Amino acid sequence: MIALCGLVLGIGALLVVSPVLWPSAPGGRIRSEPRAMAAVRAYLAQAGLASVTVAAFLVVCVVLGVAATAITFALVPVGSLAVAAGVAALVLPALLVRSRARARRRAARVVWPDVVDHLVSAVRAGQALPDGVVTLAHAGPAVTRAAFAGFEAEYRATGNFSLCLTTLKNELADPVADRIIETLRMSREVGGSELTFVLRNLAAYLRQEAAIRSEVEARQSWVMNAARLGVAAPWVVLVLLASRPEAATAYNTPAGGVLVLAGLAVSIVAYRVMVAVGHIPAEERWFR
């Protein structure tokens, strides 16, 4: 019976990821990528994991969910609690990727004005626009040097400034970087003498926006911490209670299973509400 359940679970997990692993479109690529897949790919890029495919990420999520379910059921023989642990482990990689993406965006928010200042200095020194962007691979902030080093290598190989800007924009995957890159692209294609003026104004705006966002995030961080503590505390108590044989027997009944799963649903809804209250809307990428 255990082997049959494991076989059914494995077949189900394989069917879930099969559209990604074996796409039906010619050439091995999906013609119209679903919005959810595109969102996952964008979060991976923003988290610095652009080399990780969506299929590999989904496989990791499924494996973690199955492993957490099995381990929890082996330690605490309560079926509903094992299912709750599996669901939590299933979404844990997505939460970690989103957290890493926000941290990287928060760190980059501080350095974008310096990037703009370097571009202004390069333009005022008489350098060509591509050469000014290339200098950021050596003289720019350390956080962004790897992306601009990739731009430098591609530009040396192809000489196509517009194509290299598109590649750089996809690698950075940041709304502020999108605005800077599109400003450079327009200046390159249309021309004009107002580039330094526009970049200086953009740098001043970015510094002001970063200061305001940092202050608001510091004031509302307690809301996020309270949400995490409020969600984690009842489940710690539940695990301690379920470690006792009589409590495990009670939770293994249909009523106990309904109670645990209802608690899981309430925890998810409450956490999402608290996050919505304390979360500052992130800037959208309008120039993808």
Short mmCIF file of N, CA, C and O in Angstrom, two decimals, residues 68-179:
data_model
loop_
_atom_site.label_atom_id
_atom_site.label_comp_id
_atom_site.label_asym_id
_atom_site.label_seq_id
_atom_site.Cartn_x
_atom_site.Cartn_y
_atom_site.Cartn_z
N ALA A 68 9.20 16.95 3.18
CA ALA A 68 8.69 17.48 4.44
C ALA A 68 7.48 16.69 4.92
O ALA A 68 7.33 16.44 6.13
N THR A 69 6.61 16.28 3.99
CA THR A 69 5.46 15.47 4.39
C THR A 69 5.90 14.14 4.99
O THR A 69 5.39 13.72 6.04
N ALA A 70 6.85 13.47 4.33
CA ALA A 70 7.31 12.17 4.82
C ALA A 70 8.03 12.30 6.16
O ALA A 70 7.79 11.50 7.08
N ILE A 71 8.90 13.28 6.30
CA ILE A 71 9.66 13.44 7.54
C ILE A 71 8.73 13.80 8.70
O ILE A 71 8.85 13.26 9.81
N THR A 72 7.80 14.71 8.46
CA THR A 72 6.88 15.10 9.51
C THR A 72 6.01 13.93 9.95
O THR A 72 5.78 13.72 11.15
N PHE A 73 5.54 13.14 8.98
CA PHE A 73 4.70 11.99 9.34
C PHE A 73 5.51 10.93 10.09
O PHE A 73 4.96 10.23 10.95
N ALA A 74 6.81 10.82 9.77
CA ALA A 74 7.64 9.86 10.49
C ALA A 74 7.91 10.31 11.92
O ALA A 74 7.96 9.48 12.83
N LEU A 75 8.06 11.61 12.13
CA LEU A 75 8.35 12.11 13.47
C LEU A 75 7.08 12.28 14.30
O LEU A 75 7.04 11.94 15.48
N VAL A 76 6.05 12.85 13.68
CA VAL A 76 4.77 13.08 14.36
C VAL A 76 3.69 12.41 13.52
O VAL A 76 3.27 12.97 12.50
N PRO A 77 3.24 11.23 13.86
CA PRO A 77 2.31 10.47 13.00
C PRO A 77 0.90 11.05 12.98
O PRO A 77 -0.06 10.44 13.44
N VAL A 78 0.78 12.27 12.45
CA VAL A 78 -0.51 12.94 12.28
C VAL A 78 -0.62 13.32 10.81
O VAL A 78 0.15 14.14 10.31
N GLY A 79 -1.57 12.71 10.10
CA GLY A 79 -1.67 12.91 8.66
C GLY A 79 -1.92 14.35 8.27
O GLY A 79 -1.28 14.88 7.35
N SER A 80 -2.85 15.02 8.95
CA SER A 80 -3.17 16.40 8.59
C SER A 80 -1.99 17.33 8.85
O SER A 80 -1.73 18.25 8.07
N LEU A 81 -1.26 17.07 9.94
CA LEU A 81 -0.09 17.89 10.23
C LEU A 81 1.01 17.68 9.19
O LEU A 81 1.71 18.62 8.80
N ALA A 82 1.15 16.43 8.72
CA ALA A 82 2.14 16.15 7.67
C ALA A 82 1.76 16.87 6.38
O ALA A 82 2.63 17.40 5.68
N VAL A 83 0.46 16.90 6.06
CA VAL A 83 0.02 17.62 4.87
C VAL A 83 0.30 19.12 5.00
O VAL A 83 0.77 19.77 4.05
N ALA A 84 0.05 19.67 6.19
CA ALA A 84 0.33 21.09 6.41
C ALA A 84 1.81 21.39 6.26
O ALA A 84 2.21 22.40 5.67
N ALA A 85 2.66 20.50 6.80
CA ALA A 85 4.10 20.69 6.66
C ALA A 85 4.53 20.60 5.20
O ALA A 85 5.40 21.34 4.73
N GLY A 86 3.90 19.67 4.44
CA GLY A 86 4.22 19.56 3.03
C GLY A 86 3.84 20.81 2.25
O GLY A 86 4.59 21.25 1.37
N VAL A 87 2.68 21.38 2.56
CA VAL A 87 2.25 22.60 1.88
C VAL A 87 3.21 23.75 2.21
O VAL A 87 3.59 24.53 1.33
N ALA A 88 3.61 23.84 3.48
CA ALA A 88 4.54 24.90 3.87
C ALA A 88 5.88 24.75 3.16
O ALA A 88 6.46 25.72 2.69
N ALA A 89 6.39 23.50 3.08
CA ALA A 89 7.66 23.28 2.40
C ALA A 89 7.53 23.50 0.90
O ALA A 89 8.49 23.89 0.23
N LEU A 90 6.33 23.26 0.35
CA LEU A 90 6.12 23.45 -1.08
C LEU A 90 6.25 24.91 -1.48
O LEU A 90 6.82 25.23 -2.54
N VAL A 91 5.75 25.81 -0.64
CA VAL A 91 5.79 27.24 -0.98
C VAL A 91 7.02 27.93 -0.40
O VAL A 91 7.26 29.10 -0.72
N LEU A 92 7.80 27.22 0.43
CA LEU A 92 8.97 27.85 1.05
C LEU A 92 9.98 28.35 0.03
O LEU A 92 10.48 29.49 0.16
N PRO A 93 10.36 27.60 -1.02
CA PRO A 93 11.31 28.15 -1.99
C PRO A 93 10.81 29.42 -2.67
O PRO A 93 11.59 30.34 -2.91
N ALA A 94 9.51 29.48 -2.95
CA ALA A 94 8.97 30.69 -3.56
C ALA A 94 9.10 31.89 -2.62
O ALA A 94 9.45 33.00 -3.04
N LEU A 95 8.83 31.67 -1.33
CA LEU A 95 8.97 32.75 -0.36
C LEU A 95 10.42 33.20 -0.24
O LEU A 95 10.71 34.40 -0.13
N LEU A 96 11.34 32.24 -0.26
CA LEU A 96 12.76 32.59 -0.17
C LEU A 96 13.23 33.37 -1.39
O LEU A 96 14.00 34.33 -1.27
N VAL A 97 12.76 32.96 -2.57
CA VAL A 97 13.15 33.66 -3.79
C VAL A 97 12.59 35.09 -3.78
O VAL A 97 13.29 36.05 -4.13
N ARG A 98 11.34 35.25 -3.36
CA ARG A 98 10.77 36.59 -3.28
C ARG A 98 11.50 37.46 -2.27
O ARG A 98 11.75 38.64 -2.51
N SER A 99 11.86 36.85 -1.14
CA SER A 99 12.60 37.60 -0.12
C SER A 99 13.97 38.02 -0.64
O SER A 99 14.42 39.16 -0.43
N ARG A 100 14.65 37.11 -1.33
CA ARG A 100 15.96 37.44 -1.89
C ARG A 100 15.84 38.51 -2.98
O ARG A 100 16.68 39.42 -3.06
N ALA A 101 14.79 38.42 -3.79
CA ALA A 101 14.59 39.43 -4.84
C ALA A 101 14.35 40.81 -4.22
O ALA A 101 14.90 41.81 -4.69
N ARG A 102 13.54 40.87 -3.17
CA ARG A 102 13.29 42.16 -2.52
C ARG A 102 14.55 42.69 -1.86
O ARG A 102 14.81 43.90 -1.90
N ALA A 103 15.35 41.81 -1.24
CA ALA A 103 16.59 42.26 -0.62
C ALA A 103 17.56 42.81 -1.65
O ALA A 103 18.21 43.85 -1.43
N ARG A 104 17.68 42.13 -2.79
CA ARG A 104 18.57 42.62 -3.85
C ARG A 104 18.06 43.94 -4.42
O ARG A 104 18.85 44.83 -4.71
N ARG A 105 16.75 44.06 -4.58
CA ARG A 105 16.21 45.31 -5.09
C ARG A 105 16.42 46.44 -4.08
O ARG A 105 16.71 47.57 -4.46
N ARG A 106 16.28 46.12 -2.79
CA ARG A 106 16.49 47.12 -1.75
C ARG A 106 17.96 47.57 -1.72
O ARG A 106 18.26 48.75 -1.54
N ALA A 107 18.88 46.61 -1.90
CA ALA A 107 20.29 46.96 -1.92
C ALA A 107 20.66 47.76 -3.16
O ALA A 107 21.46 48.70 -3.10
N ALA A 108 20.06 47.39 -4.30
CA ALA A 108 20.36 48.11 -5.54
C ALA A 108 19.74 49.50 -5.56
O ALA A 108 20.24 50.39 -6.26
N ARG A 109 18.67 49.70 -4.81
CA ARG A 109 18.01 50.99 -4.79
C ARG A 109 18.95 52.10 -4.32
O ARG A 109 18.85 53.25 -4.76
N VAL A 110 19.88 51.75 -3.45
CA VAL A 110 20.80 52.74 -2.91
C VAL A 110 21.89 53.10 -3.91
O VAL A 110 22.39 54.23 -3.92
N VAL A 111 22.27 52.17 -4.78
CA VAL A 111 23.42 52.39 -5.66
C VAL A 111 23.03 52.94 -7.02
O VAL A 111 23.92 53.41 -7.75
N TRP A 112 21.75 52.91 -7.39
CA TRP A 112 21.38 53.41 -8.72
C TRP A 112 21.72 54.88 -8.91
O TRP A 112 22.16 55.27 -10.01
N PRO A 113 21.53 55.75 -7.92
CA PRO A 113 21.98 57.15 -8.12
C PRO A 113 23.48 57.25 -8.40
O PRO A 113 23.89 58.11 -9.20
N ASP A 114 24.29 56.40 -7.76
CA ASP A 114 25.72 56.41 -8.05
C ASP A 114 26.00 55.96 -9.48
O ASP A 114 26.91 56.48 -10.15
N VAL A 115 25.25 54.97 -9.95
CA VAL A 115 25.39 54.53 -11.35
C VAL A 115 25.09 55.69 -12.30
O VAL A 115 25.82 55.92 -13.28
N VAL A 116 24.03 56.43 -12.02
CA VAL A 116 23.67 57.56 -12.87
C VAL A 116 24.75 58.63 -12.82
O VAL A 116 25.10 59.24 -13.85
N ASP A 117 25.30 58.87 -11.63
CA ASP A 117 26.38 59.86 -11.51
C ASP A 117 27.60 59.46 -12.33
O ASP A 117 28.25 60.32 -12.95
N HIS A 118 27.94 58.17 -12.34
CA HIS A 118 29.06 57.70 -13.16
C HIS A 118 28.77 57.93 -14.65
O HIS A 118 29.68 58.34 -15.40
N LEU A 119 27.54 57.70 -15.07
CA LEU A 119 27.19 57.93 -16.47
C LEU A 119 27.28 59.41 -16.82
O LEU A 119 27.77 59.78 -17.91
N VAL A 120 26.82 60.27 -15.91
CA VAL A 120 26.91 61.71 -16.16
C VAL A 120 28.36 62.14 -16.29
O VAL A 120 28.73 62.92 -17.19
N SER A 121 29.20 61.62 -15.40
CA SER A 121 30.63 61.97 -15.46
C SER A 121 31.26 61.51 -16.77
O SER A 121 32.07 62.23 -17.38
N ALA A 122 30.89 60.29 -17.21
CA ALA A 122 31.46 59.77 -18.45
C ALA A 122 31.01 60.60 -19.65
O ALA A 122 31.81 60.91 -20.55
N VAL A 123 29.73 60.99 -19.68
CA VAL A 123 29.23 61.77 -20.80
C VAL A 123 29.85 63.16 -20.82
O VAL A 123 30.26 63.68 -21.87
N ARG A 124 29.97 63.77 -19.66
CA ARG A 124 30.57 65.11 -19.60
C ARG A 124 32.06 65.08 -19.91
O ARG A 124 32.62 66.08 -20.34
N ALA A 125 32.71 63.93 -19.69
CA ALA A 125 34.13 63.81 -20.03
C ALA A 125 34.34 63.59 -21.52
O ALA A 125 35.50 63.51 -21.97
N GLY A 126 33.27 63.46 -22.30
CA GLY A 126 33.40 63.32 -23.74
C GLY A 126 33.43 61.89 -24.23
O GLY A 126 33.68 61.66 -25.42
N GLN A 127 33.18 60.92 -23.35
CA GLN A 127 33.18 59.52 -23.78
C GLN A 127 31.91 59.22 -24.57
O GLN A 127 30.86 59.81 -24.34
N ALA A 128 32.04 58.26 -25.49
CA ALA A 128 30.86 57.77 -26.18
C ALA A 128 29.96 57.04 -25.19
O ALA A 128 30.43 56.52 -24.17
N LEU A 129 28.67 57.01 -25.51
CA LEU A 129 27.70 56.41 -24.58
C LEU A 129 28.01 54.94 -24.30
O LEU A 129 27.97 54.53 -23.13
N PRO A 130 28.32 54.10 -25.29
CA PRO A 130 28.68 52.71 -24.97
C PRO A 130 29.90 52.60 -24.07
O PRO A 130 29.95 51.78 -23.16
N ASP A 131 30.91 53.46 -24.31
CA ASP A 131 32.10 53.42 -23.47
C ASP A 131 31.79 53.85 -22.04
O ASP A 131 32.36 53.33 -21.07
N GLY A 132 30.88 54.81 -21.89
CA GLY A 132 30.47 55.22 -20.55
C GLY A 132 29.79 54.11 -19.80
O GLY A 132 29.99 53.94 -18.59
N VAL A 133 28.96 53.32 -20.50
CA VAL A 133 28.31 52.17 -19.85
C VAL A 133 29.34 51.09 -19.51
O VAL A 133 29.27 50.45 -18.46
N VAL A 134 30.32 50.90 -20.40
CA VAL A 134 31.34 49.88 -20.16
C VAL A 134 32.17 50.20 -18.93
O VAL A 134 32.57 49.30 -18.17
N THR A 135 32.42 51.48 -18.67
CA THR A 135 33.22 51.84 -17.49
C THR A 135 32.56 51.43 -16.18
O THR A 135 33.25 51.28 -15.17
N LEU A 136 31.24 51.24 -16.20
CA LEU A 136 30.55 50.82 -14.97
C LEU A 136 30.94 49.40 -14.56
O LEU A 136 30.71 49.01 -13.42
N ALA A 137 31.50 48.63 -15.48
CA ALA A 137 31.97 47.29 -15.12
C ALA A 137 33.22 47.34 -14.26
O ALA A 137 33.56 46.34 -13.61
N HIS A 138 33.91 48.48 -14.22
CA HIS A 138 35.15 48.60 -13.46
C HIS A 138 35.06 49.67 -12.38
O HIS A 138 35.64 49.51 -11.30
N ALA A 139 34.35 50.78 -12.67
CA ALA A 139 34.31 51.89 -11.73
C ALA A 139 32.95 52.05 -11.04
O ALA A 139 32.81 52.89 -10.16
N GLY A 140 31.97 51.25 -11.43
CA GLY A 140 30.64 51.38 -10.84
C GLY A 140 30.53 50.69 -9.49
O GLY A 140 31.50 50.09 -8.98
N PRO A 141 29.36 50.75 -8.86
CA PRO A 141 29.14 50.05 -7.59
C PRO A 141 29.37 48.55 -7.71
O PRO A 141 29.12 47.96 -8.77
N ALA A 142 29.85 47.94 -6.64
CA ALA A 142 30.19 46.51 -6.68
C ALA A 142 28.98 45.64 -6.95
O ALA A 142 29.11 44.55 -7.53
N VAL A 143 27.79 46.09 -6.53
CA VAL A 143 26.59 45.27 -6.69
C VAL A 143 26.25 45.05 -8.16
O VAL A 143 25.75 43.99 -8.54
N THR A 144 26.53 46.04 -8.98
CA THR A 144 26.11 45.99 -10.38
C THR A 144 27.25 45.68 -11.35
O THR A 144 27.03 45.63 -12.56
N ARG A 145 28.46 45.51 -10.87
CA ARG A 145 29.60 45.34 -11.77
C ARG A 145 29.50 44.07 -12.60
O ARG A 145 29.89 44.06 -13.77
N ALA A 146 28.97 42.98 -12.03
CA ALA A 146 28.89 41.73 -12.78
C ALA A 146 27.98 41.87 -13.99
O ALA A 146 28.31 41.41 -15.10
N ALA A 147 26.84 42.55 -13.81
CA ALA A 147 25.92 42.73 -14.94
C ALA A 147 26.55 43.60 -16.03
O ALA A 147 26.44 43.30 -17.23
N PHE A 148 27.24 44.68 -15.63
CA PHE A 148 27.86 45.54 -16.62
C PHE A 148 29.09 44.89 -17.24
O PHE A 148 29.46 45.22 -18.38
N ALA A 149 29.73 43.97 -16.52
CA ALA A 149 30.82 43.21 -17.13
C ALA A 149 30.28 42.31 -18.24
O ALA A 149 30.92 42.15 -19.29
N GLY A 150 29.10 41.72 -18.03
CA GLY A 150 28.47 40.96 -19.09
C GLY A 150 28.11 41.83 -20.28
O GLY A 150 28.26 41.41 -21.44
N PHE A 151 27.65 43.07 -20.01
CA PHE A 151 27.39 44.01 -21.11
C PHE A 151 28.67 44.31 -21.87
O PHE A 151 28.66 44.35 -23.12
N GLU A 152 29.76 44.52 -21.16
CA GLU A 152 31.02 44.83 -21.82
C GLU A 152 31.46 43.68 -22.73
O GLU A 152 31.85 43.91 -23.89
N ALA A 153 31.37 42.45 -22.23
CA ALA A 153 31.79 41.30 -23.03
C ALA A 153 30.93 41.15 -24.28
O ALA A 153 31.44 40.90 -25.39
N GLU A 154 29.62 41.34 -24.12
CA GLU A 154 28.73 41.19 -25.28
C GLU A 154 28.92 42.32 -26.27
O GLU A 154 28.90 42.10 -27.50
N TYR A 155 29.16 43.53 -25.77
CA TYR A 155 29.34 44.66 -26.68
C TYR A 155 30.66 44.54 -27.45
O TYR A 155 30.72 44.88 -28.64
N ARG A 156 31.70 44.04 -26.79
CA ARG A 156 32.97 43.82 -27.49
C ARG A 156 32.81 42.77 -28.59
O ARG A 156 33.48 42.84 -29.62
N ALA A 157 31.92 41.81 -28.36
CA ALA A 157 31.76 40.72 -29.33
C ALA A 157 30.83 41.09 -30.48
O ALA A 157 31.06 40.70 -31.63
N THR A 158 29.77 41.86 -30.21
CA THR A 158 28.75 42.14 -31.23
C THR A 158 28.78 43.57 -31.74
O THR A 158 28.48 43.81 -32.91
N GLY A 159 29.08 44.52 -30.87
CA GLY A 159 29.04 45.92 -31.26
C GLY A 159 27.65 46.48 -31.41
O GLY A 159 27.47 47.62 -31.86
N ASN A 160 26.64 45.71 -31.05
CA ASN A 160 25.24 46.15 -31.15
C ASN A 160 24.81 46.72 -29.80
O ASN A 160 24.53 45.99 -28.86
N PHE A 161 24.78 48.04 -29.70
CA PHE A 161 24.50 48.70 -28.43
C PHE A 161 23.08 48.44 -27.95
O PHE A 161 22.83 48.15 -26.78
N SER A 162 22.11 48.51 -28.86
CA SER A 162 20.71 48.31 -28.48
C SER A 162 20.46 46.89 -27.99
O SER A 162 19.78 46.68 -26.97
N LEU A 163 21.00 45.91 -28.70
CA LEU A 163 20.83 44.52 -28.28
C LEU A 163 21.49 44.26 -26.93
O LEU A 163 20.92 43.58 -26.07
N CYS A 164 22.66 44.84 -26.72
CA CYS A 164 23.35 44.66 -25.44
C CYS A 164 22.59 45.32 -24.30
O CYS A 164 22.56 44.80 -23.17
N LEU A 165 21.95 46.46 -24.57
CA LEU A 165 21.12 47.10 -23.54
C LEU A 165 19.93 46.22 -23.16
O LEU A 165 19.56 46.13 -21.98
N THR A 166 19.34 45.57 -24.15
CA THR A 166 18.21 44.67 -23.87
C THR A 166 18.66 43.51 -23.00
O THR A 166 17.98 43.13 -22.04
N THR A 167 19.82 42.93 -23.32
CA THR A 167 20.35 41.83 -22.50
C THR A 167 20.65 42.30 -21.09
O THR A 167 20.36 41.61 -20.11
N LEU A 168 21.24 43.49 -20.97
CA LEU A 168 21.54 44.05 -19.65
C LEU A 168 20.27 44.29 -18.85
O LEU A 168 20.22 44.01 -17.65
N LYS A 169 19.22 44.77 -19.51
CA LYS A 169 17.96 45.03 -18.82
C LYS A 169 17.34 43.74 -18.31
O LYS A 169 16.81 43.69 -17.19
N ASN A 170 17.41 42.68 -19.11
CA ASN A 170 16.86 41.40 -18.67
C ASN A 170 17.66 40.81 -17.51
O ASN A 170 17.09 40.15 -16.64
N GLU A 171 18.95 41.04 -17.51
CA GLU A 171 19.77 40.50 -16.43
C GLU A 171 19.58 41.26 -15.13
O GLU A 171 19.50 40.66 -14.06
N LEU A 172 19.48 42.58 -15.21
CA LEU A 172 19.27 43.37 -14.00
C LEU A 172 17.86 43.19 -13.45
O LEU A 172 17.67 43.12 -12.24
N ALA A 173 16.86 43.13 -14.34
CA ALA A 173 15.46 42.89 -13.95
C ALA A 173 15.02 43.82 -12.83
O ALA A 173 14.48 43.39 -11.81
N ASP A 174 15.25 45.10 -13.02
CA ASP A 174 14.93 46.10 -12.00
C ASP A 174 14.21 47.27 -12.67
O ASP A 174 14.63 47.71 -13.74
N PRO A 175 13.14 47.78 -12.06
CA PRO A 175 12.41 48.89 -12.70
C PRO A 175 13.24 50.15 -12.83
O PRO A 175 13.09 50.89 -13.82
N VAL A 176 14.10 50.44 -11.86
CA VAL A 176 14.96 51.62 -11.96
C VAL A 176 15.97 51.45 -13.09
O VAL A 176 16.21 52.38 -13.87
N ALA A 177 16.55 50.26 -13.18
CA ALA A 177 17.48 50.00 -14.28
C ALA A 177 16.78 50.11 -15.63
O ALA A 177 17.38 50.57 -16.61
N ASP A 178 15.51 49.70 -15.69
CA ASP A 178 14.76 49.82 -16.94
C ASP A 178 14.68 51.29 -17.38
O ASP A 178 14.87 51.61 -18.56
N ARG A 179 14.40 52.19 -16.43
CA ARG A 179 14.29 53.60 -16.79
C ARG A 179 15.63 54.16 -17.26
O ARG A 179 15.70 54.93 -18.23
#
